[in-house]
Coordinates of N, CA and C in Angstrom, one line a residue:
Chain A
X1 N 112.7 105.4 104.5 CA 113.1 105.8 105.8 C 114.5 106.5 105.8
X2 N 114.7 107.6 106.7 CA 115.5 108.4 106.6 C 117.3 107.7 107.4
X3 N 118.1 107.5 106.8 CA 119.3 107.2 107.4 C 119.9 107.7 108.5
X4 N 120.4 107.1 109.5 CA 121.3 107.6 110.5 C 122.3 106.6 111.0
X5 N 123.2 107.8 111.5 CA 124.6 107.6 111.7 C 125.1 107.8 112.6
X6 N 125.6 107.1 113.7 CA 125.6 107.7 114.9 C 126.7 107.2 115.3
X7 N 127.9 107.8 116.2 CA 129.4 107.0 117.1 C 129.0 105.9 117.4
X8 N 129.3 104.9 117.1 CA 129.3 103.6 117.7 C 129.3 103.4 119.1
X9 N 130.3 104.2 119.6 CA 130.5 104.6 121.5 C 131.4 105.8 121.6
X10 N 131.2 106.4 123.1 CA 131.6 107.2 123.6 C 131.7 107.1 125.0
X11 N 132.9 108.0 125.8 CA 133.5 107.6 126.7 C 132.7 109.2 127.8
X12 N 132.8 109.0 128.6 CA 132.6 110.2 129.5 C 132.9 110.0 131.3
X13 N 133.3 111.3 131.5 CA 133.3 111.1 133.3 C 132.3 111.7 133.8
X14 N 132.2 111.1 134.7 CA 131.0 111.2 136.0 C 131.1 113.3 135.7
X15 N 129.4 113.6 135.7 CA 129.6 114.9 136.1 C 129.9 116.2 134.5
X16 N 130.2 115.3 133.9 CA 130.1 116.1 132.5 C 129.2 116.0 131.8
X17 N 129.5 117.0 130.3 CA 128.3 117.2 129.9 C 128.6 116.3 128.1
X18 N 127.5 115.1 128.0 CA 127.9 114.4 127.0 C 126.9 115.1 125.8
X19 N 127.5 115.2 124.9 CA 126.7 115.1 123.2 C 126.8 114.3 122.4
X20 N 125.7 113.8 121.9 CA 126.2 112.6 120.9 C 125.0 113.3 120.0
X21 N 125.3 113.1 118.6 CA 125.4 114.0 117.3 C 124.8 112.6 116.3
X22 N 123.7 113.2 115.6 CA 123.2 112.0 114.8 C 123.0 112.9 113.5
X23 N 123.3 112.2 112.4 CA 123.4 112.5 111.5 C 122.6 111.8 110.4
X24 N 121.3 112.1 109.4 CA 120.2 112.3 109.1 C 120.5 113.0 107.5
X25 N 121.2 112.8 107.1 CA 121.1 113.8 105.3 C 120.0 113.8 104.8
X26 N 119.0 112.7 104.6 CA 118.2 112.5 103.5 C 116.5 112.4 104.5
X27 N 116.8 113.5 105.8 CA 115.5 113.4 106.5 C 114.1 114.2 105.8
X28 N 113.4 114.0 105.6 CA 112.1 114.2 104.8 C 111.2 115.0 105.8
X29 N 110.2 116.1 105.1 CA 109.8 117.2 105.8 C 108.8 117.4 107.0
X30 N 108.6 115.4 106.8 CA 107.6 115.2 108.0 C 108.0 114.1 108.7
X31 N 108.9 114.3 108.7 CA 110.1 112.9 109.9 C 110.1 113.9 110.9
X32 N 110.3 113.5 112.3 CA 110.5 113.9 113.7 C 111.7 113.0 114.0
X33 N 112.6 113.8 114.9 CA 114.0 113.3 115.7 C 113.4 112.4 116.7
X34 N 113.7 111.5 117.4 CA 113.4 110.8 118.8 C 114.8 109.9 119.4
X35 N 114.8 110.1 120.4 CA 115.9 109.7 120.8 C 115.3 108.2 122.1
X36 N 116.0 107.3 121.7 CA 115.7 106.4 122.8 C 116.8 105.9 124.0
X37 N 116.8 105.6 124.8 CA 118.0 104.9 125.9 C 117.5 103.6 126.3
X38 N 118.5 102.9 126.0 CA 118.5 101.1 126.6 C 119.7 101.2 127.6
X39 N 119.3 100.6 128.8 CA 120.2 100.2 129.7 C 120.3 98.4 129.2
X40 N 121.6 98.2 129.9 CA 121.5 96.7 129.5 C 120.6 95.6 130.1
X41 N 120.4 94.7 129.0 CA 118.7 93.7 129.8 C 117.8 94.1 130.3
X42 N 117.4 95.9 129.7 CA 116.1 96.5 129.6 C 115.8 96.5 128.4
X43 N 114.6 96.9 127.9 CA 113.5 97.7 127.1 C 114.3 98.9 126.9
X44 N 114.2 99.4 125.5 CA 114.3 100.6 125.3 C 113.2 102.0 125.8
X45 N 113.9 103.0 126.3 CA 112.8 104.2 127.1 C 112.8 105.3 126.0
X46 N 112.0 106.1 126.0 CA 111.7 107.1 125.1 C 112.0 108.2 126.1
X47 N 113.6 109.0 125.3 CA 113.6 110.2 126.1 C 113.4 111.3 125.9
X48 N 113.5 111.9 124.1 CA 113.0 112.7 123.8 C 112.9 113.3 122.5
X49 N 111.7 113.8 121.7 CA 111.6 114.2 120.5 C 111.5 115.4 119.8
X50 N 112.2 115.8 118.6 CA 111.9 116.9 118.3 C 111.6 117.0 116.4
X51 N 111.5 118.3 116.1 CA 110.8 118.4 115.0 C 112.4 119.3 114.2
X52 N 112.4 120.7 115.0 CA 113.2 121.7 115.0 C 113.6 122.1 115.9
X53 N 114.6 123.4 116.0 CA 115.5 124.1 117.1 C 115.7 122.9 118.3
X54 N 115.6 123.5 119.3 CA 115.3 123.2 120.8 C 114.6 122.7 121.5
X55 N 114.7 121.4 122.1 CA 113.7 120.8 122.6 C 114.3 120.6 123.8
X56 N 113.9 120.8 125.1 CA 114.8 120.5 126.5 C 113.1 119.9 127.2
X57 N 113.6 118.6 128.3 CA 112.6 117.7 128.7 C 113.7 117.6 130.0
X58 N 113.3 117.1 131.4 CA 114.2 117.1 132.4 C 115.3 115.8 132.6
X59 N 115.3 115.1 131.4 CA 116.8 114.2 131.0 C 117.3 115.1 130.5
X60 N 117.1 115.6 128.7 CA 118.1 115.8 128.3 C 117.6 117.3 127.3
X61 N 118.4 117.7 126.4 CA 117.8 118.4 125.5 C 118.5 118.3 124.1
X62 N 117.6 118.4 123.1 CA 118.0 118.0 121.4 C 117.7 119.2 120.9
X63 N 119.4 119.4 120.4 CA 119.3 120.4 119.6 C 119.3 120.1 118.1
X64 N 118.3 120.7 117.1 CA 118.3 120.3 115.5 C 118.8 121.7 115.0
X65 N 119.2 121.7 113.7 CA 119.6 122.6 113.2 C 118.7 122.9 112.2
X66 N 118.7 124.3 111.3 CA 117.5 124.5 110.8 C 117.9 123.2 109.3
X67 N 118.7 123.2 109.2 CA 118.8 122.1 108.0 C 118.3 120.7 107.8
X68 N 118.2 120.8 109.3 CA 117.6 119.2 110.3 C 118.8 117.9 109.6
X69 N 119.6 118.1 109.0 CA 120.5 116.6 108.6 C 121.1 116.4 109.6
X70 N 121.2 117.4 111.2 CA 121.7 116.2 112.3 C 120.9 116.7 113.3
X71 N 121.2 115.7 114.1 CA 120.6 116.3 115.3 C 121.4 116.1 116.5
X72 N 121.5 116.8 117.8 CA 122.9 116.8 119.0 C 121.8 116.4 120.2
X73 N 122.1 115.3 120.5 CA 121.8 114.7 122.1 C 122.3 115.2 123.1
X74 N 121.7 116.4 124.4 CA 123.0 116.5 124.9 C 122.4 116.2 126.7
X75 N 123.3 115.7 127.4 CA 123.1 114.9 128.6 C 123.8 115.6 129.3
X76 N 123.3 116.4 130.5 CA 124.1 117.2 131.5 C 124.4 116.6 132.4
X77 N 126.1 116.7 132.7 CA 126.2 116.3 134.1 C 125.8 114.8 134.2
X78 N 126.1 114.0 133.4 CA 126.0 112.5 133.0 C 126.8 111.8 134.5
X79 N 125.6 110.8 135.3 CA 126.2 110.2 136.5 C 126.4 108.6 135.7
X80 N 127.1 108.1 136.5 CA 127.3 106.6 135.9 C 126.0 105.8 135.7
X81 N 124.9 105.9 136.2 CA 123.5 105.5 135.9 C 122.8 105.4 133.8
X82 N 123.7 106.9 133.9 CA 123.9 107.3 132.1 C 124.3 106.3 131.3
X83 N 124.9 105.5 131.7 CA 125.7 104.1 131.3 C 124.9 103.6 130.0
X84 N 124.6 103.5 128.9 CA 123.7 102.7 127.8 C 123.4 103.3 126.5
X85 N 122.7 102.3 125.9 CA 122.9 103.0 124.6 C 121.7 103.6 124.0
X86 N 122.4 104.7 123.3 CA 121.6 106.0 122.9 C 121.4 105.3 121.5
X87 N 120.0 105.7 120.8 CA 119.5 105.6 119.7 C 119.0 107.0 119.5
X88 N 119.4 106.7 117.8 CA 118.9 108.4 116.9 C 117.5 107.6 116.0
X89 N 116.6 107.8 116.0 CA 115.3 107.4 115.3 C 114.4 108.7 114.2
X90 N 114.6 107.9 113.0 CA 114.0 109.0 112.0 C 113.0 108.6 111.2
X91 N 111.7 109.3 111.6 CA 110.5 108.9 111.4 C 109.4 110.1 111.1
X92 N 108.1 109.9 110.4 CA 107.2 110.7 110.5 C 106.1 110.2 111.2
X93 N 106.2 109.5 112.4 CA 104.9 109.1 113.0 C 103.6 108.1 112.6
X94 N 103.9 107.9 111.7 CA 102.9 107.5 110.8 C 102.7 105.8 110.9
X95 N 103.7 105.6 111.0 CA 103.6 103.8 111.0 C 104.0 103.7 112.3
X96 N 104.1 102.4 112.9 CA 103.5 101.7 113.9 C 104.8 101.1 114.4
X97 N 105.9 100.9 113.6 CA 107.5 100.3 114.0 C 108.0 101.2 114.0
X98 N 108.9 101.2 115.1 CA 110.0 101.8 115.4 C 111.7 101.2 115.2
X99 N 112.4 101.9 114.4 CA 113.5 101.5 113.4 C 114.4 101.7 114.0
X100 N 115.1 100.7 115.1 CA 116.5 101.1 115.9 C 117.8 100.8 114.9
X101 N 118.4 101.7 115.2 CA 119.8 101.3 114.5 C 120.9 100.7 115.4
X102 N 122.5 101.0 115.4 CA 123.1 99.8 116.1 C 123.3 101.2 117.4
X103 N 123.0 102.4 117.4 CA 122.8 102.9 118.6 C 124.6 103.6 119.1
X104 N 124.3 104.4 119.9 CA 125.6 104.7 120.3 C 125.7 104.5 122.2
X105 N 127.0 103.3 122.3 CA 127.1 103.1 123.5 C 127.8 103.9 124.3
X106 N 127.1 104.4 125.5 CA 127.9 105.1 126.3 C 128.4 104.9 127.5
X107 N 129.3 105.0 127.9 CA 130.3 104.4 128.9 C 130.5 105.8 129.6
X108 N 130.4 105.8 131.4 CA 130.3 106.9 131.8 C 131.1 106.3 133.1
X109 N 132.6 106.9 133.6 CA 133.2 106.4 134.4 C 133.5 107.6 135.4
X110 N 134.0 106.9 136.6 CA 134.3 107.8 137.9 C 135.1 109.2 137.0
Chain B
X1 N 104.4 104.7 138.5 CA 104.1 105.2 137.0 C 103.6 103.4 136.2
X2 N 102.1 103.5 135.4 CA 102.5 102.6 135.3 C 103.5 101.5 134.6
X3 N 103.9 100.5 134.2 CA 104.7 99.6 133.4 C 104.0 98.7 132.6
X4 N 105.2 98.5 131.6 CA 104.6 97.1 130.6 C 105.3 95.6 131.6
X5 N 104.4 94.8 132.0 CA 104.9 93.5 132.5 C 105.7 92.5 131.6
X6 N 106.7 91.6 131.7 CA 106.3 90.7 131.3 C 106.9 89.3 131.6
X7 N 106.2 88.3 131.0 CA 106.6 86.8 131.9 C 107.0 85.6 131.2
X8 N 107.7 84.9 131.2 CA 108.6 84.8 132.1 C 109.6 85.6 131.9
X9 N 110.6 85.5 132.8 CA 111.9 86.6 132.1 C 112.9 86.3 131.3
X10 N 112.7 84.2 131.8 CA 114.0 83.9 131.0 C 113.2 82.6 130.4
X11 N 113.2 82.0 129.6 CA 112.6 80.7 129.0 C 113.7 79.7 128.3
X12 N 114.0 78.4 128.6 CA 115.3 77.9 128.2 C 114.0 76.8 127.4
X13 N 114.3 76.3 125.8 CA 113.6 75.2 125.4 C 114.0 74.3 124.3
X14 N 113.7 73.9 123.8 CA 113.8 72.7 123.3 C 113.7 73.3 121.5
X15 N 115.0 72.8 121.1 CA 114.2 73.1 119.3 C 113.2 72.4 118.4
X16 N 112.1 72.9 118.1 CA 111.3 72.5 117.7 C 109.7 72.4 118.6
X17 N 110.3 73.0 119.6 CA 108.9 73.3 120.6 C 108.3 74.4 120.1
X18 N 107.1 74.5 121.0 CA 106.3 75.9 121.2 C 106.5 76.7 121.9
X19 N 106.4 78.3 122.2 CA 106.6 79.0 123.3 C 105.8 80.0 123.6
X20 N 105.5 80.0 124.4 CA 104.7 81.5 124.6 C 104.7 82.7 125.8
X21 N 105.0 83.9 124.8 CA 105.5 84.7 126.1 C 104.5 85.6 126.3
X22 N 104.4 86.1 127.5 CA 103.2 86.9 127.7 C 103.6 88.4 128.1
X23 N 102.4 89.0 128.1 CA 102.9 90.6 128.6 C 101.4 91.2 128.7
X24 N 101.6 91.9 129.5 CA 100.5 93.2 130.4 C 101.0 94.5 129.5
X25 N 100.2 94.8 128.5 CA 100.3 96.1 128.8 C 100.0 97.2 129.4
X26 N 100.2 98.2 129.4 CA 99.8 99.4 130.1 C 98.2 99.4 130.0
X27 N 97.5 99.9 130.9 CA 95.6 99.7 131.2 C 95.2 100.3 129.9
X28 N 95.3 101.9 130.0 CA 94.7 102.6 129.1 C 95.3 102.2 127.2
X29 N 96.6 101.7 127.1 CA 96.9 101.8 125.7 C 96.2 100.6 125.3
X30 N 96.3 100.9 123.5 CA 95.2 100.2 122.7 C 96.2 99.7 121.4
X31 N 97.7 100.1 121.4 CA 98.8 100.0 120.8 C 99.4 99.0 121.4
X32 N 99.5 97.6 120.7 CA 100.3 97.0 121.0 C 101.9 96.6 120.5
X33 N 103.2 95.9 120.6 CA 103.9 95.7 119.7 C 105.0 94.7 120.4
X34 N 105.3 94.0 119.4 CA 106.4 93.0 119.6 C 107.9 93.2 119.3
X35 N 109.0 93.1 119.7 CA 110.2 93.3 118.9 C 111.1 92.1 119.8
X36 N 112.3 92.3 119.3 CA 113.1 91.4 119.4 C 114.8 91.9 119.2
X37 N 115.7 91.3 120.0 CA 116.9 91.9 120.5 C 118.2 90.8 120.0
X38 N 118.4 90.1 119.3 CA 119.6 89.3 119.2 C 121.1 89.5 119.7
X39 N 121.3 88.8 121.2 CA 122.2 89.3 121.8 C 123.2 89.9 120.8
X40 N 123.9 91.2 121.5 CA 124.3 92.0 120.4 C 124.5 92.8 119.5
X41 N 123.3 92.5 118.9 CA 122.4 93.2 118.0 C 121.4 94.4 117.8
X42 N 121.0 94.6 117.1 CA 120.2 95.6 117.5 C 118.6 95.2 117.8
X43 N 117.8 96.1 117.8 CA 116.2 95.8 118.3 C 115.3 95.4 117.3
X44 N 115.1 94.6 116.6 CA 113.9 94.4 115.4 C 112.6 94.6 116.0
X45 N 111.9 95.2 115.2 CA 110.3 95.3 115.1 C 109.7 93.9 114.2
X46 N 109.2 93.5 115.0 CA 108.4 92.0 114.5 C 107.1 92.7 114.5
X47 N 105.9 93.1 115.1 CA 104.6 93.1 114.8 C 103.8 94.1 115.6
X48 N 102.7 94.7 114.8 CA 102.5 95.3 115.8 C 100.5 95.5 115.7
X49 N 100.0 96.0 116.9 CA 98.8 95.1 116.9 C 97.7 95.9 117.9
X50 N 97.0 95.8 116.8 CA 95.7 97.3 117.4 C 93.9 96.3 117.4
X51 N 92.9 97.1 117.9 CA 91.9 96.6 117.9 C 91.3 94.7 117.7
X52 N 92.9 94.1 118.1 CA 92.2 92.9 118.2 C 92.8 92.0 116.4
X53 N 93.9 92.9 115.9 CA 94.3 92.2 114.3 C 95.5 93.3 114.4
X54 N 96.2 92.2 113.3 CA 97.7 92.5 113.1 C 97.7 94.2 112.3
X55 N 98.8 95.4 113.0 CA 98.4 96.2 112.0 C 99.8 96.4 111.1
X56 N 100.7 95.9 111.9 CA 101.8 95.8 110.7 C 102.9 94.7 111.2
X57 N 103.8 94.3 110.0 CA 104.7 93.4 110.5 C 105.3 92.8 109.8
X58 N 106.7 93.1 110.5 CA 107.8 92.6 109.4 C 108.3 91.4 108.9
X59 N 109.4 91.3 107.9 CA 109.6 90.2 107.6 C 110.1 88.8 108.2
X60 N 110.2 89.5 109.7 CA 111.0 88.6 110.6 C 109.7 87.6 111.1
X61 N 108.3 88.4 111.0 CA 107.0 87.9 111.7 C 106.6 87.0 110.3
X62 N 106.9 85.8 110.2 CA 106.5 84.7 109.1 C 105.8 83.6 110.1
X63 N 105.2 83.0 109.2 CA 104.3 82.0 109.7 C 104.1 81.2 111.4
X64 N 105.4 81.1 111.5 CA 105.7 80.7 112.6 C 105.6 81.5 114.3
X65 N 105.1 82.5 113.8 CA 104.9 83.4 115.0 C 103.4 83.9 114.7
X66 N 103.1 83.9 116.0 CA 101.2 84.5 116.3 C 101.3 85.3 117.1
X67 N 100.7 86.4 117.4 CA 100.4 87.3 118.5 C 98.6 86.8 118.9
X68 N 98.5 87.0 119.6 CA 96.6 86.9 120.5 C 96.8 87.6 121.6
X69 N 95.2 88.8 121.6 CA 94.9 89.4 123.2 C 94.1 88.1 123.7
X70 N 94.4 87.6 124.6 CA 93.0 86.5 124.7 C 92.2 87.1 125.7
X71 N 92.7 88.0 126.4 CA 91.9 88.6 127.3 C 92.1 90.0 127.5
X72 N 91.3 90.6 128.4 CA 91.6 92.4 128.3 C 92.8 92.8 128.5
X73 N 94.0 92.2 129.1 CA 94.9 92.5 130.0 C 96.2 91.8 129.1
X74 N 96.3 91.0 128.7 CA 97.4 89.9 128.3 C 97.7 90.3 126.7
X75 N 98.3 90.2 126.2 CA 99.0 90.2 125.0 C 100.7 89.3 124.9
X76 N 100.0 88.1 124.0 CA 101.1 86.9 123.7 C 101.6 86.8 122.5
X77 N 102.8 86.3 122.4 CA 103.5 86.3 121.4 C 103.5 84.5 121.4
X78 N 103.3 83.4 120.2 CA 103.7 82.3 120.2 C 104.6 82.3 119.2
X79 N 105.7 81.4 119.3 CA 106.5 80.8 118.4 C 106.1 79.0 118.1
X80 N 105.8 78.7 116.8 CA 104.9 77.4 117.1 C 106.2 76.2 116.9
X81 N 107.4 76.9 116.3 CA 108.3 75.5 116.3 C 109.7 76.2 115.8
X82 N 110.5 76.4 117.1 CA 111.6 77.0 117.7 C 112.5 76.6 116.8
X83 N 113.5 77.6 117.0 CA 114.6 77.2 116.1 C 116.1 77.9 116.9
X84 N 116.6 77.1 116.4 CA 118.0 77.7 117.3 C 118.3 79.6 117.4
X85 N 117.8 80.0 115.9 CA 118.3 81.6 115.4 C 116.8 82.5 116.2
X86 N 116.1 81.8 116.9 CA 115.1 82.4 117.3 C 115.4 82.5 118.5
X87 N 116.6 82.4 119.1 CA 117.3 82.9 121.1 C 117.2 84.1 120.7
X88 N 116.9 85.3 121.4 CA 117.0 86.2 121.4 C 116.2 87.2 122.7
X89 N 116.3 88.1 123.3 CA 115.5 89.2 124.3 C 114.1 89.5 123.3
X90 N 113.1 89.1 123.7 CA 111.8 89.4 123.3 C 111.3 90.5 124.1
X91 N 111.2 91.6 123.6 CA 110.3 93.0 124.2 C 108.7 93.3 124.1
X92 N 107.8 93.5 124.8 CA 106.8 93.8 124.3 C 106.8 95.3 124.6
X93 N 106.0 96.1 123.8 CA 105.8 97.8 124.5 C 104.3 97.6 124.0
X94 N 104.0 99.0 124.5 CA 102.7 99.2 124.1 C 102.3 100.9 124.1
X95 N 101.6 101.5 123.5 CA 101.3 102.9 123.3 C 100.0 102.7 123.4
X96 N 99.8 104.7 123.7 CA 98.1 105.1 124.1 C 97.5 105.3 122.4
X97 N 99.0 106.2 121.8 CA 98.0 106.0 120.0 C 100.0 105.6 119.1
X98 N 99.1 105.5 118.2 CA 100.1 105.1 117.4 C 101.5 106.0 116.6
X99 N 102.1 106.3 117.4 CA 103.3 106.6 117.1 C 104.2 106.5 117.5
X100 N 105.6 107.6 116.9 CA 106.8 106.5 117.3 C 106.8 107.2 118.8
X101 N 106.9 108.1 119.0 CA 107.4 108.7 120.2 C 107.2 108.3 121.7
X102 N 106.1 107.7 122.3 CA 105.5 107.0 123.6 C 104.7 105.8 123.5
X103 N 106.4 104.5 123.1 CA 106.4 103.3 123.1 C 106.9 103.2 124.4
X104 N 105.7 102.3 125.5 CA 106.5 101.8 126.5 C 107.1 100.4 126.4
X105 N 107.9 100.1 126.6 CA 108.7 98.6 126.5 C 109.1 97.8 128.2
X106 N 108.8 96.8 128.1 CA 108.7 95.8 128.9 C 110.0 95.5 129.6
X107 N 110.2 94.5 130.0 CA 111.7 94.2 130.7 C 112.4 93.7 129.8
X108 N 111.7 92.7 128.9 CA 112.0 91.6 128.0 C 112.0 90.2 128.6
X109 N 111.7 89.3 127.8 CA 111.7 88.1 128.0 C 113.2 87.1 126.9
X110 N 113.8 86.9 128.3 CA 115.2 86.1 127.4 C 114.6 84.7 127.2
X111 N 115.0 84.5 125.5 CA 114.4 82.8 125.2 C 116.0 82.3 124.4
X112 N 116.3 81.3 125.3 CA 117.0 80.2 124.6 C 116.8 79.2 123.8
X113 N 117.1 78.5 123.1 CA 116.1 78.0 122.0 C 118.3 77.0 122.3
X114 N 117.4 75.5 122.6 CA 118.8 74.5 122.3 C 118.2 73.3 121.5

């Protein structure tokens, strides 16, 4: 399984535009990006996945680079609802678990 | 839209009991899965569970833990004899096929274990 790396937390104000950046060196040619969000004392949600380039979905959009060793989360215009933590997930589909890491928390204030 | 259910939300018990938490998954999926949250911590994948038998599952899923559909709608997790390190947010999700990308996850079930 492919490693990732991700800010522990990040701070943002109401109304900006947040990126959070996952980093992936050793991702293999048939691993896919997926990004998940937990609010606190929920279930984690599936917000969005990619292979390469550009992927935009009406949350967020993930940009990969052709190297694919990271990938950029980016959240427009983040309201305090944004508030939780982002997971970077590195996988080829294939198996049945899903491999959370310690996630990056985000804190989104007036 | 539909949701994954699940019941109770919070479970306070005894060490060395039984427990059993339940969950609805979504109508159409055929993908089931367990995981688990140690305040804290991050999300473990404990097991996960297709056509009626275990299809994978980690090392956290040892003897002491069972999954059963018993019926078309229900999917349970037992713990047969609790332990203090087994408090934790139990999540169930469930998918239409098996991959990572469209796991729906539940509310979770908080279990105290004293």
């Amino acid at each position: 399984l492919a490693k990732t790396t991700q800010p522990i937390s990040m701070d943002s104000y109401e109304g900006q535009e947040v990126n959070i950046t996952c980093s992936h060196n050793n991702i293999a040619t048939n691993d896919y990006i997926t990004w998940y969000q937990q609010f606190p004392s929920q279930g984690p949600r599936f917000i969005i996945q990619g292979y390469k380039t550009k992927v935009t979905n009406e949350v967020a959009s993930l940009f990969i680079p052709a190297d694919r060793k990271s990938s950029t989360l980016s959240l427009p215009r983040v309201s305090l609802s944004d508030t939780a933590v982002y997971y970077c997930l590195v996988g080829d589909n294939s198996g049945y678990a899903l491999n959370f890491g310690k996630g990056t928390s985000l804190l989104v204030t007036p | 839209e539909p949701e994954v259910t699940q019941t109770p939300s919070h479970q306070v018990t005894q060490m060395g009991q039984e427990v059993i938490l339940r969950c609805v998954p979504i109508s159409n999926h055929l993908y089931f899965y367990w995981y688990r949250q140690i305040l804290g911590q991050k999300v473990e994948f404990l097991v996960s569970f297709y056509n009626n038998e275990i299809s994978e599952k980690s090392e956290i899923f040892d003897d002491q833990f069972s999954v059963e559909r018993p019926d078309g709608s229900n999917f349970t997790l037992k713990i047969r004899s609790t332990k203090l390190e087994d408090s934790a947010m139990y999540f169930c999700a469930s998918s239409e096929w098996s991959d990572q990308e469209t796991q729906y996850f539940g509310p979770g079930t908080r279990l105290l274990v004293l």
